[in-house]
Short mmCIF file of C-alpha atoms in Angstrom, two decimals:
data_model
loop_
_atom_site.label_atom_id
_atom_site.label_comp_id
_atom_site.label_asym_id
_atom_site.label_seq_id
_atom_site.Cartn_x
_atom_site.Cartn_y
_atom_site.Cartn_z
CA UNK N 1 89.56 123.94 93.01
CA UNK N 2 88.51 126.23 90.06
CA UNK N 3 89.37 125.89 86.41
CA UNK N 4 90.42 129.50 87.01
CA UNK N 5 92.73 128.68 89.91
CA UNK N 6 94.18 125.82 87.77
CA UNK N 7 94.99 127.76 84.99
CA UNK N 8 96.44 130.52 86.91
CA UNK N 9 98.71 128.00 88.34
CA UNK N 10 99.54 125.85 85.41
CA UNK N 11 100.44 129.05 82.86
CA UNK N 12 101.19 127.57 79.81
CA UNK N 13 101.16 123.84 80.27
CA UNK N 14 97.45 124.02 81.16
CA UNK N 15 95.93 122.54 78.32
CA UNK N 16 98.61 119.77 78.27
CA UNK N 17 97.98 118.78 81.56
CA UNK N 18 94.42 119.10 81.62
CA UNK N 19 94.30 116.62 78.46
CA UNK N 20 96.76 113.82 80.32
CA UNK N 21 94.58 114.50 83.59
CA UNK N 22 91.57 113.44 81.14
CA UNK N 23 93.28 110.91 79.24
CA UNK N 24 93.66 109.41 83.01
CA UNK N 25 90.24 109.57 84.17
CA UNK N 26 88.75 108.24 80.79
CA UNK N 27 90.15 104.84 80.96
CA UNK N 28 87.91 101.94 80.26
CA UNK N 29 88.67 100.67 83.91
CA UNK N 30 86.88 103.69 85.02
CA UNK N 31 84.01 103.86 82.68
CA UNK N 32 81.71 101.77 85.25
CA UNK N 33 82.37 104.49 87.68
CA UNK N 34 81.41 107.08 85.62
CA UNK N 35 78.14 105.04 84.53
CA UNK N 36 77.40 104.45 88.29
CA UNK N 37 77.29 108.06 88.76
CA UNK N 38 81.05 108.78 89.97
CA UNK N 39 81.39 112.50 88.33
CA UNK N 40 85.42 112.78 87.37
CA UNK N 41 85.04 116.82 86.51
CA UNK N 42 86.18 117.66 90.22
CA UNK N 43 89.04 114.80 89.96
CA UNK N 44 90.26 116.07 86.58
CA UNK N 45 90.46 119.87 88.13
CA UNK N 46 92.17 118.37 91.11
CA UNK N 47 94.37 116.49 88.94
CA UNK N 48 95.39 119.49 86.98
CA UNK N 49 96.13 121.91 89.95
CA UNK N 50 97.97 118.81 92.08
CA UNK N 51 99.95 118.29 88.82
CA UNK N 52 101.07 122.08 88.00
CA UNK N 53 101.20 122.99 91.85
CA UNK N 54 103.55 119.72 92.40
CA UNK N 55 101.52 118.64 95.16
CA UNK N 56 102.09 115.45 96.59
CA UNK N 57 105.21 115.16 93.85
CA UNK N 58 107.21 112.41 94.24
CA UNK N 59 109.29 110.77 91.22
CA UNK N 60 107.90 107.59 91.39
CA UNK N 61 104.45 108.58 91.88
CA UNK N 62 103.21 111.60 90.15
CA UNK N 63 100.42 113.89 91.18
CA UNK N 64 97.78 112.47 88.73
CA UNK N 65 98.31 109.12 89.95
CA UNK N 66 97.82 110.29 93.75
CA UNK N 67 94.12 111.48 92.39
CA UNK N 68 93.22 108.89 90.59
CA UNK N 69 94.16 106.41 93.36
CA UNK N 70 91.65 108.69 95.68
CA UNK N 71 89.09 108.29 92.86
CA UNK N 72 89.71 104.35 92.63
CA UNK N 73 89.45 104.02 96.10
CA UNK N 74 86.08 105.69 96.07
CA UNK N 75 84.64 104.47 92.99
CA UNK N 76 85.94 100.63 94.86
CA UNK N 77 83.44 101.37 97.87
CA UNK N 78 80.22 100.19 98.42
CA UNK N 79 77.15 103.00 97.19
CA UNK N 80 73.90 103.55 97.34
CA UNK N 81 71.44 104.85 94.53
CA UNK N 82 68.27 106.43 95.43
CA UNK N 83 65.48 104.15 95.64
CA UNK N 84 67.84 100.94 95.60
CA UNK N 85 67.86 99.44 99.28
CA UNK N 86 70.64 96.82 97.68
CA UNK N 87 74.33 98.53 97.88
CA UNK N 88 76.18 98.81 94.69
CA UNK N 89 80.13 98.21 94.13
CA UNK N 90 82.20 98.77 91.12
CA UNK N 91 84.40 95.55 91.14
CA UNK N 92 86.29 95.64 87.88
CA UNK N 93 88.87 98.22 88.97
CA UNK N 94 91.92 95.49 88.77
CA UNK N 95 95.21 96.79 87.56
CA UNK N 96 93.82 100.44 86.68
CA UNK N 97 97.23 101.77 87.06
CA UNK N 98 98.64 99.70 84.14
CA UNK N 99 95.83 101.70 81.45
CA UNK N 100 96.46 105.21 83.37
CA UNK N 101 99.77 104.96 83.02
CA UNK N 102 100.69 104.59 87.00
CA UNK N 103 102.69 102.49 89.51
CA UNK N 104 101.05 99.94 90.69
CA UNK N 105 100.37 99.04 94.19
CA UNK N 106 103.53 97.05 94.84
CA UNK N 107 105.49 99.71 93.01
CA UNK N 108 103.72 102.92 95.08
CA UNK N 109 105.02 101.22 98.44
CA UNK N 110 108.25 100.14 97.63
CA UNK N 111 109.92 102.99 98.30
CA UNK N 112 108.68 102.79 102.27
CA UNK N 113 109.78 99.38 102.49
CA UNK N 114 113.28 100.34 101.19
CA UNK N 115 114.12 102.91 103.36
CA UNK N 116 111.67 101.72 106.36
CA UNK N 117 112.14 103.43 109.67
CA UNK N 118 115.33 104.26 110.42
CA UNK N 119 116.06 101.80 113.92
CA UNK N 120 119.31 102.53 116.14
CA UNK N 121 122.01 99.63 116.55
CA UNK N 122 122.06 97.13 119.37
CA UNK N 123 125.35 99.64 120.53
CA UNK N 124 123.06 102.96 120.13
CA UNK N 125 120.35 101.62 121.98
CA UNK N 126 122.12 100.06 124.84
CA UNK N 127 123.82 103.64 124.89
CA UNK N 128 120.98 105.74 125.11
CA UNK N 129 122.54 107.13 121.71
CA UNK N 130 119.57 107.39 119.72
#
């Protein structure tokens, strides 16, 4: 997304949402990612657009946290720097969610665990009514 697209989708909320997304991507846990070359500009724009568009909107997991999770995953993977044969990895991403104001891994998956996949009762299964 471009900044213009995000501004169009957000309307009056654009600056407020952009400020919050910039805050999420400037947390101390992400500083080593930034220093390693994982630019945040495109991630911030995605955050703004997704927040305003309401993409991936769930009460327990705001869109900004979905985008931040993707960034943390990318940052946590091994990567190479041109001219250096050894891979690098950013390992200090534990609990980034706390500083970013996002649900942690357990909280993110709890709604799935609570609802699970609906299963037919034994009677429904024996009768073929499922």
